[in-house]
Amino acid sequence: MNRRTPVVELVLCAICLWAAWYRTPAGALVRSVGAWMLGTRTTARPLLAYFGAGTLVPPRPPPILTGPIPAAQALAYGAAAILDGRPAEVAPRLREAAGQLGSDDAALVAVFCGEDAARYAVDHARSSALDDLARALPPRSEQCIARAAQAAMLGGAYALGWPLPESVRITSPFGVREHPMLGGMRMHTGVDLGTAVGTPVRAVGAGVVRRASSDGINGRILILDHGRGVVTTYCHNDALLVRDGQRVERGQMIARSGSTGRTTGPHLHYQIDLAGEPVDPLRFRAQHPKTAAGPTD
């Protein structure tokens, strides 16, 4: 028995090393670096998304809206964007699955990975959160979990409100433009909303303040993390009304607009990032503010 003990330990060590190599974010990073050095392909990036609820998976551009989105259907719009389907067809599937499995996250797993996989994940996960459900499934589910996470991320973006009154006009849209101060064609990663100094700026969704500070370019800046890879940014404020780490609710006044930092006049720079990539906020709104000449950055 004593002779076989080292062999058993060796086998167990090999299993642990394999698990660390294939089933952890650290192992996925090692595989990514190895594939890059050897010039080969790897499944590590989807695996990283598998463990991070998809926040490392770049989002696909959502379809342009033709009408307002009911708040209860935001998740269906996110799922439909990934499935190339119609929200009206996806919404009943999500509602039925959520009723049977107990949560919207489990419903997403059912829609993208199948009902059997969703039930298995619900039975074996520590919670009904998407990242815990993902960890309960085998590695072969990494691709469908990544798609479910993308749907959750887009659903979160569709559920966002607007930081200023609807009457405020856009003075500079999202996209490549000639920079008003530095010259040359440069990417504008948000929309500029022309408004007077001191206008209340409100959180577009519930979240946590990740940054409340000031710099020479953005002026007084707020960054809110809404979860699921959805982050919103508010720049050039005159005053910040919340602090780092604070939890805020949708519609809460978080700042007063201003003209701090590098600007041509009073306005709010509003930006949405999905999985770390800026996207046009107007892609998630049926009602588009009118454009007008005015201050920008």
PDB file of C-alpha atoms in Angstrom:
ATOM      1  CA  MET A   1       0.000   0.000   0.000  1.00  0.00           C
ATOM      2  CA  ASN A   2       2.839   2.342   0.873  1.00  0.00           C
ATOM      3  CA  ARG A   3       4.458   1.685  -2.521  1.00  0.00           C
ATOM      4  CA  ARG A   4       1.331   2.758  -4.352  1.00  0.00           C
ATOM      5  CA  THR A   5       0.851   5.934  -2.328  1.00  0.00           C
ATOM      6  CA  PRO A   6       3.344   7.998  -4.394  1.00  0.00           C
ATOM      7  CA  VAL A   7       1.634   6.829  -7.585  1.00  0.00           C
ATOM      8  CA  VAL A   8      -1.787   7.867  -6.292  1.00  0.00           C
ATOM      9  CA  GLU A   9      -0.398  11.225  -5.208  1.00  0.00           C
ATOM     10  CA  LEU A  10       1.214  11.687  -8.624  1.00  0.00           C
ATOM     11  CA  VAL A  11      -2.087  11.002 -10.378  1.00  0.00           C
ATOM     12  CA  LEU A  12      -3.932  13.391  -8.087  1.00  0.00           C
ATOM     13  CA  CYS A  13      -1.307  16.074  -8.695  1.00  0.00           C
ATOM     14  CA  ALA A  14      -1.659  15.574 -12.440  1.00  0.00           C
ATOM     15  CA  ILE A  15      -5.438  15.984 -12.177  1.00  0.00           C
ATOM     16  CA  CYS A  16      -5.012  19.176 -10.139  1.00  0.00           C
ATOM     17  CA  LEU A  17      -2.525  20.564 -12.645  1.00  0.00           C
ATOM     18  CA  TRP A  18      -4.904  19.762 -15.509  1.00  0.00           C
ATOM     19  CA  ALA A  19      -7.755  21.491 -13.689  1.00  0.00           C
ATOM     20  CA  ALA A  20      -5.608  24.551 -13.056  1.00  0.00           C
ATOM     21  CA  TRP A  21      -4.504  24.522 -16.699  1.00  0.00           C
ATOM     22  CA  TYR A  22      -7.973  24.183 -18.211  1.00  0.00           C
ATOM     23  CA  ARG A  23     -10.571  25.279 -15.674  1.00  0.00           C
ATOM     24  CA  THR A  24      -9.238  28.490 -14.085  1.00  0.00           C
ATOM     25  CA  PRO A  25      -8.708  32.048 -15.350  1.00  0.00           C
ATOM     26  CA  ALA A  26      -4.986  31.759 -14.534  1.00  0.00           C
ATOM     27  CA  GLY A  27      -4.707  28.651 -16.678  1.00  0.00           C
ATOM     28  CA  ALA A  28      -6.624  30.351 -19.467  1.00  0.00           C
ATOM     29  CA  LEU A  29      -4.171  33.252 -19.388  1.00  0.00           C
ATOM     30  CA  VAL A  30      -1.214  30.840 -19.593  1.00  0.00           C
ATOM     31  CA  ARG A  31      -2.862  29.097 -22.549  1.00  0.00           C
ATOM     32  CA  SER A  32      -3.459  32.444 -24.254  1.00  0.00           C
ATOM     33  CA  VAL A  33       0.186  33.477 -23.893  1.00  0.00           C
ATOM     34  CA  GLY A  34       1.385  30.063 -25.068  1.00  0.00           C
ATOM     35  CA  ALA A  35      -0.871  30.162 -28.127  1.00  0.00           C
ATOM     36  CA  TRP A  36       0.331  33.665 -28.966  1.00  0.00           C
ATOM     37  CA  MET A  37       4.002  32.623 -28.715  1.00  0.00           C
ATOM     38  CA  LEU A  38       3.469  29.480 -30.784  1.00  0.00           C
ATOM     39  CA  GLY A  39       1.110  31.074 -33.274  1.00  0.00           C
ATOM     40  CA  THR A  40      -1.664  28.547 -32.608  1.00  0.00           C
ATOM     41  CA  ARG A  41      -5.362  28.865 -31.780  1.00  0.00           C
ATOM     42  CA  THR A  42      -6.811  28.497 -28.297  1.00  0.00           C
ATOM     43  CA  THR A  43     -10.210  28.369 -26.599  1.00  0.00           C
ATOM     44  CA  ALA A  44      -8.862  30.333 -23.645  1.00  0.00           C
ATOM     45  CA  ARG A  45     -10.595  33.609 -24.496  1.00  0.00           C
ATOM     46  CA  PRO A  46     -14.075  32.078 -24.387  1.00  0.00           C
ATOM     47  CA  LEU A  47     -12.984  30.354 -21.177  1.00  0.00           C
ATOM     48  CA  LEU A  48     -12.103  33.725 -19.679  1.00  0.00           C
ATOM     49  CA  ALA A  49     -15.555  34.923 -20.652  1.00  0.00           C
ATOM     50  CA  TYR A  50     -16.969  31.745 -19.080  1.00  0.00           C
ATOM     51  CA  PHE A  51     -15.506  32.691 -15.710  1.00  0.00           C
ATOM     52  CA  GLY A  52     -16.245  36.411 -16.044  1.00  0.00           C
ATOM     53  CA  ALA A  53     -19.892  36.145 -17.171  1.00  0.00           C
ATOM     54  CA  GLY A  54     -18.853  37.240 -20.631  1.00  0.00           C
ATOM     55  CA  THR A  55     -17.443  40.631 -19.729  1.00  0.00           C
ATOM     56  CA  LEU A  56     -14.320  39.958 -21.815  1.00  0.00           C
ATOM     57  CA  VAL A  57     -16.314  39.085 -24.911  1.00  0.00           C
ATOM     58  CA  PRO A  58     -16.616  42.082 -27.296  1.00  0.00           C
ATOM     59  CA  PRO A  59     -20.271  42.970 -27.856  1.00  0.00           C
ATOM     60  CA  ARG A  60     -21.843  42.813 -31.289  1.00  0.00           C
ATOM     61  CA  PRO A  61     -23.574  46.034 -32.447  1.00  0.00           C
ATOM     62  CA  PRO A  62     -27.224  45.968 -31.367  1.00  0.00           C
ATOM     63  CA  PRO A  63     -29.976  46.574 -33.938  1.00  0.00           C
ATOM     64  CA  ILE A  64     -31.370  50.070 -34.346  1.00  0.00           C
ATOM     65  CA  LEU A  65     -34.587  50.467 -32.389  1.00  0.00           C
ATOM     66  CA  THR A  66     -37.845  51.352 -34.055  1.00  0.00           C
ATOM     67  CA  GLY A  67     -39.835  52.030 -30.881  1.00  0.00           C
ATOM     68  CA  PRO A  68     -39.523  52.413 -27.110  1.00  0.00           C
ATOM     69  CA  ILE A  69     -38.524  49.412 -25.014  1.00  0.00           C
ATOM     70  CA  PRO A  70     -40.707  48.441 -22.035  1.00  0.00           C
ATOM     71  CA  ALA A  71     -38.450  48.086 -18.993  1.00  0.00           C
ATOM     72  CA  ALA A  72     -39.534  44.479 -18.464  1.00  0.00           C
ATOM     73  CA  GLN A  73     -38.447  43.538 -22.002  1.00  0.00           C
ATOM     74  CA  ALA A  74     -34.896  44.933 -21.946  1.00  0.00           C
ATOM     75  CA  LEU A  75     -33.418  41.474 -21.383  1.00  0.00           C
ATOM     76  CA  ALA A  76     -35.449  40.053 -24.271  1.00  0.00           C
ATOM     77  CA  TYR A  77     -34.035  42.751 -26.561  1.00  0.00           C
ATOM     78  CA  GLY A  78     -30.514  41.826 -25.476  1.00  0.00           C
ATOM     79  CA  ALA A  79     -31.120  38.122 -26.117  1.00  0.00           C
ATOM     80  CA  ALA A  80     -32.801  38.819 -29.457  1.00  0.00           C
ATOM     81  CA  ALA A  81     -29.784  40.864 -30.569  1.00  0.00           C
ATOM     82  CA  ILE A  82     -27.513  37.847 -30.015  1.00  0.00           C
ATOM     83  CA  LEU A  83     -29.960  35.326 -31.482  1.00  0.00           C
ATOM     84  CA  ASP A  84     -30.751  37.517 -34.519  1.00  0.00           C
ATOM     85  CA  GLY A  85     -34.395  37.051 -33.563  1.00  0.00           C
ATOM     86  CA  ARG A  86     -37.365  39.184 -32.630  1.00  0.00           C
ATOM     87  CA  PRO A  87     -37.792  40.387 -29.025  1.00  0.00           C
ATOM     88  CA  ALA A  88     -41.495  39.536 -29.161  1.00  0.00           C
ATOM     89  CA  GLU A  89     -40.576  35.899 -29.815  1.00  0.00           C
ATOM     90  CA  VAL A  90     -37.754  35.714 -27.254  1.00  0.00           C
ATOM     91  CA  ALA A  91     -39.611  37.404 -24.378  1.00  0.00           C
ATOM     92  CA  PRO A  92     -42.135  34.545 -23.769  1.00  0.00           C
ATOM     93  CA  ARG A  93     -39.309  31.982 -23.753  1.00  0.00           C
ATOM     94  CA  LEU A  94     -37.406  33.968 -21.143  1.00  0.00           C
ATOM     95  CA  ARG A  95     -40.491  34.491 -18.963  1.00  0.00           C
ATOM     96  CA  GLU A  96     -41.401  30.811 -19.039  1.00  0.00           C
ATOM     97  CA  ALA A  97     -37.844  29.686 -18.294  1.00  0.00           C
ATOM     98  CA  ALA A  98     -37.478  32.243 -15.483  1.00  0.00           C
ATOM     99  CA  GLY A  99     -40.699  31.000 -13.914  1.00  0.00           C
ATOM    100  CA  GLN A 100     -39.519  27.404 -14.022  1.00  0.00           C
ATOM    101  CA  LEU A 101     -35.895  27.960 -13.013  1.00  0.00           C
ATOM    102  CA  GLY A 102     -36.287  30.847 -10.596  1.00  0.00           C
ATOM    103  CA  SER A 103     -34.185  33.630 -12.145  1.00  0.00           C
ATOM    104  CA  ASP A 104     -33.541  35.622 -15.311  1.00  0.00           C
ATOM    105  CA  ASP A 105     -29.931  34.425 -15.385  1.00  0.00           C
ATOM    106  CA  ALA A 106     -31.023  30.788 -15.351  1.00  0.00           C
ATOM    107  CA  ALA A 107     -33.506  31.620 -18.105  1.00  0.00           C
ATOM    108  CA  LEU A 108     -30.658  32.965 -20.247  1.00  0.00           C
ATOM    109  CA  VAL A 109     -28.716  29.747 -19.708  1.00  0.00           C
ATOM    110  CA  ALA A 110     -31.803  27.774 -20.772  1.00  0.00           C
ATOM    111  CA  VAL A 111     -32.265  29.821 -23.945  1.00  0.00           C
ATOM    112  CA  PHE A 112     -28.607  29.688 -25.008  1.00  0.00           C
ATOM    113  CA  CYS A 113     -27.395  26.369 -23.571  1.00  0.00           C
ATOM    114  CA  GLY A 114     -30.587  24.315 -23.305  1.00  0.00           C
ATOM    115  CA  GLU A 115     -33.027  23.527 -20.507  1.00  0.00           C
ATOM    116  CA  ASP A 116     -31.144  20.441 -19.313  1.00  0.00           C
ATOM    117  CA  ALA A 117     -27.929  22.426 -18.911  1.00  0.00           C
ATOM    118  CA  ALA A 118     -29.809  25.190 -17.087  1.00  0.00           C
ATOM    119  CA  ARG A 119     -31.437  22.774 -14.648  1.00  0.00           C
ATOM    120  CA  TYR A 120     -28.098  21.100 -13.968  1.00  0.00           C
ATOM    121  CA  ALA A 121     -26.482  24.498 -13.331  1.00  0.00           C
ATOM    122  CA  VAL A 122     -29.281  25.598 -10.988  1.00  0.00           C
ATOM    123  CA  ASP A 123     -28.965  22.357  -9.002  1.00  0.00           C
ATOM    124  CA  HIS A 124     -25.188  22.573  -8.654  1.00  0.00           C
ATOM    125  CA  ALA A 125     -24.373  26.309  -8.527  1.00  0.00           C
ATOM    126  CA  ARG A 126     -23.816  28.264  -5.333  1.00  0.00           C
ATOM    127  CA  SER A 127     -26.309  30.917  -6.455  1.00  0.00           C
ATOM    128  CA  SER A 128     -28.529  31.855  -9.381  1.00  0.00           C
ATOM    129  CA  ALA A 129     -26.042  34.469 -10.631  1.00  0.00           C
ATOM    130  CA  LEU A 130     -24.824  33.903 -14.170  1.00  0.00           C
ATOM    131  CA  ASP A 131     -21.161  33.568 -13.217  1.00  0.00           C
ATOM    132  CA  ASP A 132     -21.971  30.872 -10.632  1.00  0.00           C
ATOM    133  CA  LEU A 133     -24.221  29.049 -13.102  1.00  0.00           C
ATOM    134  CA  ALA A 134     -21.387  29.180 -15.637  1.00  0.00           C
ATOM    135  CA  ARG A 135     -18.921  27.610 -13.210  1.00  0.00           C
ATOM    136  CA  ALA A 136     -21.311  24.710 -12.603  1.00  0.00           C
ATOM    137  CA  LEU A 137     -21.273  23.721 -16.278  1.00  0.00           C
ATOM    138  CA  PRO A 138     -18.523  21.793 -18.103  1.00  0.00           C
ATOM    139  CA  PRO A 139     -15.990  23.588 -20.337  1.00  0.00           C
ATOM    140  CA  ARG A 140     -17.843  22.556 -23.502  1.00  0.00           C
ATOM    141  CA  SER A 141     -20.552  25.035 -22.491  1.00  0.00           C
ATOM    142  CA  GLU A 142     -18.185  28.011 -22.607  1.00  0.00           C
ATOM    143  CA  GLN A 143     -19.389  29.285 -25.984  1.00  0.00           C
ATOM    144  CA  CYS A 144     -23.098  29.284 -25.129  1.00  0.00           C
ATOM    145  CA  ILE A 145     -22.381  30.833 -21.731  1.00  0.00           C
ATOM    146  CA  ALA A 146     -20.436  33.613 -23.452  1.00  0.00           C
ATOM    147  CA  ARG A 147     -23.455  34.306 -25.687  1.00  0.00           C
ATOM    148  CA  ALA A 148     -25.778  34.317 -22.677  1.00  0.00           C
ATOM    149  CA  ALA A 149     -23.464  36.800 -20.959  1.00  0.00           C
ATOM    150  CA  GLN A 150     -23.463  39.024 -24.033  1.00  0.00           C
ATOM    151  CA  ALA A 151     -27.259  38.978 -23.999  1.00  0.00           C
ATOM    152  CA  ALA A 152     -27.265  39.959 -20.321  1.00  0.00           C
ATOM    153  CA  MET A 153     -24.826  42.780 -21.050  1.00  0.00           C
ATOM    154  CA  LEU A 154     -26.892  44.157 -23.933  1.00  0.00           C
ATOM    155  CA  GLY A 155     -30.052  43.762 -21.856  1.00  0.00           C
ATOM    156  CA  GLY A 156     -28.434  45.871 -19.153  1.00  0.00           C
ATOM    157  CA  ALA A 157     -27.613  48.554 -21.720  1.00  0.00           C
ATOM    158  CA  TYR A 158     -31.173  48.551 -23.088  1.00  0.00           C
ATOM    159  CA  ALA A 159     -32.473  49.068 -19.546  1.00  0.00           C
ATOM    160  CA  LEU A 160     -30.479  52.280 -19.007  1.00  0.00           C
ATOM    161  CA  GLY A 161     -32.180  55.655 -18.767  1.00  0.00           C
ATOM    162  CA  TRP A 162     -30.848  59.072 -19.785  1.00  0.00           C
ATOM    163  CA  PRO A 163     -28.693  61.406 -17.650  1.00  0.00           C
ATOM    164  CA  LEU A 164     -30.361  64.711 -18.602  1.00  0.00           C
ATOM    165  CA  PRO A 165     -33.848  65.899 -19.589  1.00  0.00           C
ATOM    166  CA  GLU A 166     -34.964  64.699 -23.028  1.00  0.00           C
ATOM    167  CA  SER A 167     -35.075  68.300 -24.244  1.00  0.00           C
ATOM    168  CA  VAL A 168     -31.279  68.657 -24.012  1.00  0.00           C
ATOM    169  CA  ARG A 169     -29.700  68.514 -27.468  1.00  0.00           C
ATOM    170  CA  ILE A 170     -26.623  66.657 -28.704  1.00  0.00           C
ATOM    171  CA  THR A 171     -23.801  69.002 -29.663  1.00  0.00           C
ATOM    172  CA  SER A 172     -21.422  66.251 -30.804  1.00  0.00           C
ATOM    173  CA  PRO A 173     -22.454  62.645 -31.598  1.00  0.00           C
ATOM    174  CA  PHE A 174     -20.576  59.375 -31.142  1.00  0.00           C
ATOM    175  CA  GLY A 175     -17.989  58.471 -33.776  1.00  0.00           C
ATOM    176  CA  VAL A 176     -14.991  59.767 -35.697  1.00  0.00           C
ATOM    177  CA  ARG A 177     -14.987  63.552 -36.020  1.00  0.00           C
ATOM    178  CA  GLU A 178     -12.629  66.477 -36.328  1.00  0.00           C
ATOM    179  CA  HIS A 179     -11.512  67.382 -32.836  1.00  0.00           C
ATOM    180  CA  PRO A 180     -12.722  70.905 -32.002  1.00  0.00           C
ATOM    181  CA  MET A 181      -9.617  71.799 -29.979  1.00  0.00           C
ATOM    182  CA  LEU A 182      -6.756  69.548 -31.070  1.00  0.00           C
ATOM    183  CA  GLY A 183      -7.645  69.272 -34.755  1.00  0.00           C
ATOM    184  CA  GLY A 184      -7.449  66.129 -36.874  1.00  0.00           C
ATOM    185  CA  MET A 185      -9.895  63.255 -37.128  1.00  0.00           C
ATOM    186  CA  ARG A 186     -10.314  61.528 -33.781  1.00  0.00           C
ATOM    187  CA  MET A 187     -12.742  59.055 -32.245  1.00  0.00           C
ATOM    188  CA  HIS A 188     -15.387  60.617 -29.996  1.00  0.00           C
ATOM    189  CA  THR A 189     -16.323  57.853 -27.560  1.00  0.00           C
ATOM    190  CA  GLY A 190     -19.574  59.310 -26.269  1.00  0.00           C
ATOM    191  CA  VAL A 191     -22.194  61.968 -26.939  1.00  0.00           C
ATOM    192  CA  ASP A 192     -21.948  65.584 -25.820  1.00  0.00           C
ATOM    193  CA  LEU A 193     -25.137  67.072 -24.402  1.00  0.00           C
ATOM    194  CA  GLY A 194     -25.231  70.858 -24.324  1.00  0.00           C
ATOM    195  CA  THR A 195     -26.648  72.141 -21.058  1.00  0.00           C
ATOM    196  CA  ALA A 196     -26.140  75.019 -18.642  1.00  0.00           C
ATOM    197  CA  VAL A 197     -23.760  74.819 -15.708  1.00  0.00           C
ATOM    198  CA  GLY A 198     -25.471  73.315 -12.653  1.00  0.00           C
ATOM    199  CA  THR A 199     -28.006  71.122 -14.485  1.00  0.00           C
ATOM    200  CA  PRO A 200     -28.735  67.975 -12.424  1.00  0.00           C
ATOM    201  CA  VAL A 201     -27.053  64.851 -13.853  1.00  0.00           C
ATOM    202  CA  ARG A 202     -28.799  61.615 -12.926  1.00  0.00           C
ATOM    203  CA  ALA A 203     -27.614  58.002 -12.858  1.00  0.00           C
ATOM    204  CA  VAL A 204     -28.990  56.125 -15.874  1.00  0.00           C
ATOM    205  CA  GLY A 205     -29.168  52.908 -13.856  1.00  0.00           C
ATOM    206  CA  ALA A 206     -28.366  51.405 -10.478  1.00  0.00           C
ATOM    207  CA  GLY A 207     -24.678  50.782  -9.928  1.00  0.00           C
ATOM    208  CA  VAL A 208     -21.515  51.453  -7.959  1.00  0.00           C
ATOM    209  CA  VAL A 209     -19.291  54.523  -8.301  1.00  0.00           C
ATOM    210  CA  ARG A 210     -15.942  53.299  -9.596  1.00  0.00           C
ATOM    211  CA  ARG A 211     -14.395  56.735 -10.009  1.00  0.00           C
ATOM    212  CA  ALA A 212     -15.299  60.158  -8.673  1.00  0.00           C
ATOM    213  CA  SER A 213     -12.329  62.427  -9.308  1.00  0.00           C
ATOM    214  CA  SER A 214     -10.915  65.120 -11.562  1.00  0.00           C
ATOM    215  CA  ASP A 215      -8.269  65.492 -14.261  1.00  0.00           C
ATOM    216  CA  GLY A 216      -7.174  68.054 -16.806  1.00  0.00           C
ATOM    217  CA  ILE A 217      -8.974  66.476 -19.764  1.00  0.00           C
ATOM    218  CA  ASN A 218     -12.233  65.057 -18.382  1.00  0.00           C
ATOM    219  CA  GLY A 219     -12.650  67.622 -15.627  1.00  0.00           C
ATOM    220  CA  ARG A 220     -14.757  66.328 -12.757  1.00  0.00           C
ATOM    221  CA  ILE A 221     -15.597  62.802 -13.869  1.00  0.00           C
ATOM    222  CA  LEU A 222     -17.857  60.034 -12.620  1.00  0.00           C
ATOM    223  CA  ILE A 223     -17.727  56.398 -13.703  1.00  0.00           C
ATOM    224  CA  LEU A 224     -20.541  54.038 -12.704  1.00  0.00           C
ATOM    225  CA  ASP A 225     -20.318  50.249 -12.902  1.00  0.00           C
ATOM    226  CA  HIS A 226     -23.756  48.745 -13.531  1.00  0.00           C
ATOM    227  CA  GLY A 227     -22.562  45.119 -13.637  1.00  0.00           C
ATOM    228  CA  ARG A 228     -22.593  42.652 -16.549  1.00  0.00           C
ATOM    229  CA  GLY A 229     -19.798  44.627 -18.225  1.00  0.00           C
ATOM    230  CA  VAL A 230     -21.933  47.801 -18.509  1.00  0.00           C
ATOM    231  CA  VAL A 231     -20.178  51.024 -17.454  1.00  0.00           C
ATOM    232  CA  THR A 232     -21.295  54.641 -17.903  1.00  0.00           C
ATOM    233  CA  THR A 233     -19.138  57.776 -17.744  1.00  0.00           C
ATOM    234  CA  TYR A 234     -20.087  61.414 -17.063  1.00  0.00           C
ATOM    235  CA  CYS A 235     -17.443  64.089 -17.749  1.00  0.00           C
ATOM    236  CA  HIS A 236     -16.888  67.862 -17.322  1.00  0.00           C
ATOM    237  CA  ASN A 237     -19.171  68.209 -14.288  1.00  0.00           C
ATOM    238  CA  ASP A 238     -19.169  71.319 -12.129  1.00  0.00           C
ATOM    239  CA  ALA A 239     -19.725  69.305  -8.940  1.00  0.00           C
ATOM    240  CA  LEU A 240     -19.763  65.630  -7.970  1.00  0.00           C
ATOM    241  CA  LEU A 241     -22.414  64.540  -5.484  1.00  0.00           C
ATOM    242  CA  VAL A 242     -21.297  60.951  -4.859  1.00  0.00           C
ATOM    243  CA  ARG A 243     -18.036  59.290  -3.817  1.00  0.00           C
ATOM    244  CA  ASP A 244     -15.933  56.264  -4.764  1.00  0.00           C
ATOM    245  CA  GLY A 245     -17.546  52.964  -3.826  1.00  0.00           C
ATOM    246  CA  GLN A 246     -20.983  54.461  -3.202  1.00  0.00           C
ATOM    247  CA  ARG A 247     -24.062  52.570  -4.386  1.00  0.00           C
ATOM    248  CA  VAL A 248     -26.443  54.706  -6.467  1.00  0.00           C
ATOM    249  CA  GLU A 249     -29.942  54.084  -7.779  1.00  0.00           C
ATOM    250  CA  ARG A 250     -31.450  54.806 -11.169  1.00  0.00           C
ATOM    251  CA  GLY A 251     -32.534  58.441 -11.393  1.00  0.00           C
ATOM    252  CA  GLN A 252     -30.447  59.558  -8.418  1.00  0.00           C
ATOM    253  CA  MET A 253     -28.770  62.940  -8.851  1.00  0.00           C
ATOM    254  CA  ILE A 254     -25.044  62.210  -8.991  1.00  0.00           C
ATOM    255  CA  ALA A 255     -23.536  65.465 -10.279  1.00  0.00           C
ATOM    256  CA  ARG A 256     -24.175  68.964 -11.605  1.00  0.00           C
ATOM    257  CA  SER A 257     -23.086  69.605 -15.178  1.00  0.00           C
ATOM    258  CA  GLY A 258     -20.356  72.092 -15.941  1.00  0.00           C
ATOM    259  CA  SER A 259     -17.403  72.973 -18.141  1.00  0.00           C
ATOM    260  CA  THR A 260     -14.415  71.561 -16.244  1.00  0.00           C
ATOM    261  CA  GLY A 261     -11.498  69.975 -18.074  1.00  0.00           C
ATOM    262  CA  ARG A 262     -10.807  70.448 -21.780  1.00  0.00           C
ATOM    263  CA  THR A 263     -14.029  71.784 -23.324  1.00  0.00           C
ATOM    264  CA  THR A 264     -15.310  74.606 -25.523  1.00  0.00           C
ATOM    265  CA  GLY A 265     -18.150  75.368 -23.089  1.00  0.00           C
ATOM    266  CA  PRO A 266     -20.727  73.904 -20.689  1.00  0.00           C
ATOM    267  CA  HIS A 267     -21.938  70.409 -21.581  1.00  0.00           C
ATOM    268  CA  LEU A 268     -22.019  66.800 -20.366  1.00  0.00           C
ATOM    269  CA  HIS A 269     -19.995  64.091 -22.082  1.00  0.00           C
ATOM    270  CA  TYR A 270     -21.985  60.885 -21.600  1.00  0.00           C
ATOM    271  CA  GLN A 271     -20.468  57.510 -22.536  1.00  0.00           C
ATOM    272  CA  ILE A 272     -21.437  53.827 -22.408  1.00  0.00           C
ATOM    273  CA  ASP A 273     -18.783  51.091 -22.380  1.00  0.00           C
ATOM    274  CA  LEU A 274     -19.669  47.434 -22.928  1.00  0.00           C
ATOM    275  CA  ALA A 275     -16.932  44.937 -22.049  1.00  0.00           C
ATOM    276  CA  GLY A 276     -14.515  47.850 -21.990  1.00  0.00           C
ATOM    277  CA  GLU A 277     -15.418  49.089 -25.474  1.00  0.00           C
ATOM    278  CA  PRO A 278     -17.278  52.384 -26.053  1.00  0.00           C
ATOM    279  CA  VAL A 279     -20.581  52.088 -27.929  1.00  0.00           C
ATOM    280  CA  ASP A 280     -23.018  54.664 -29.248  1.00  0.00           C
ATOM    281  CA  PRO A 281     -25.569  55.359 -26.470  1.00  0.00           C
ATOM    282  CA  LEU A 282     -28.206  56.121 -29.105  1.00  0.00           C
ATOM    283  CA  ARG A 283     -28.141  52.483 -30.263  1.00  0.00           C
ATOM    284  CA  PHE A 284     -30.041  51.642 -27.094  1.00  0.00           C
ATOM    285  CA  ARG A 285     -32.678  54.365 -27.365  1.00  0.00           C
ATOM    286  CA  ALA A 286     -35.641  54.696 -29.694  1.00  0.00           C
ATOM    287  CA  GLN A 287     -35.997  58.394 -28.882  1.00  0.00           C
ATOM    288  CA  HIS A 288     -32.983  60.333 -30.145  1.00  0.00           C
ATOM    289  CA  PRO A 289     -32.363  63.884 -28.899  1.00  0.00           C
ATOM    290  CA  LYS A 290     -32.080  66.508 -31.625  1.00  0.00           C
ATOM    291  CA  THR A 291     -28.653  67.804 -32.582  1.00  0.00           C
ATOM    292  CA  ALA A 292     -27.560  71.419 -32.408  1.00  0.00           C
ATOM    293  CA  ALA A 293     -24.352  73.422 -32.603  1.00  0.00           C
ATOM    294  CA  GLY A 294     -22.883  74.043 -29.186  1.00  0.00           C
ATOM    295  CA  PRO A 295     -20.109  73.341 -26.684  1.00  0.00           C
ATOM    296  CA  THR A 296     -18.181  70.081 -26.979  1.00  0.00           C
ATOM    297  CA  ASP A 297     -14.871  68.490 -25.987  1.00  0.00           C
TER     298      ASP A 297
END
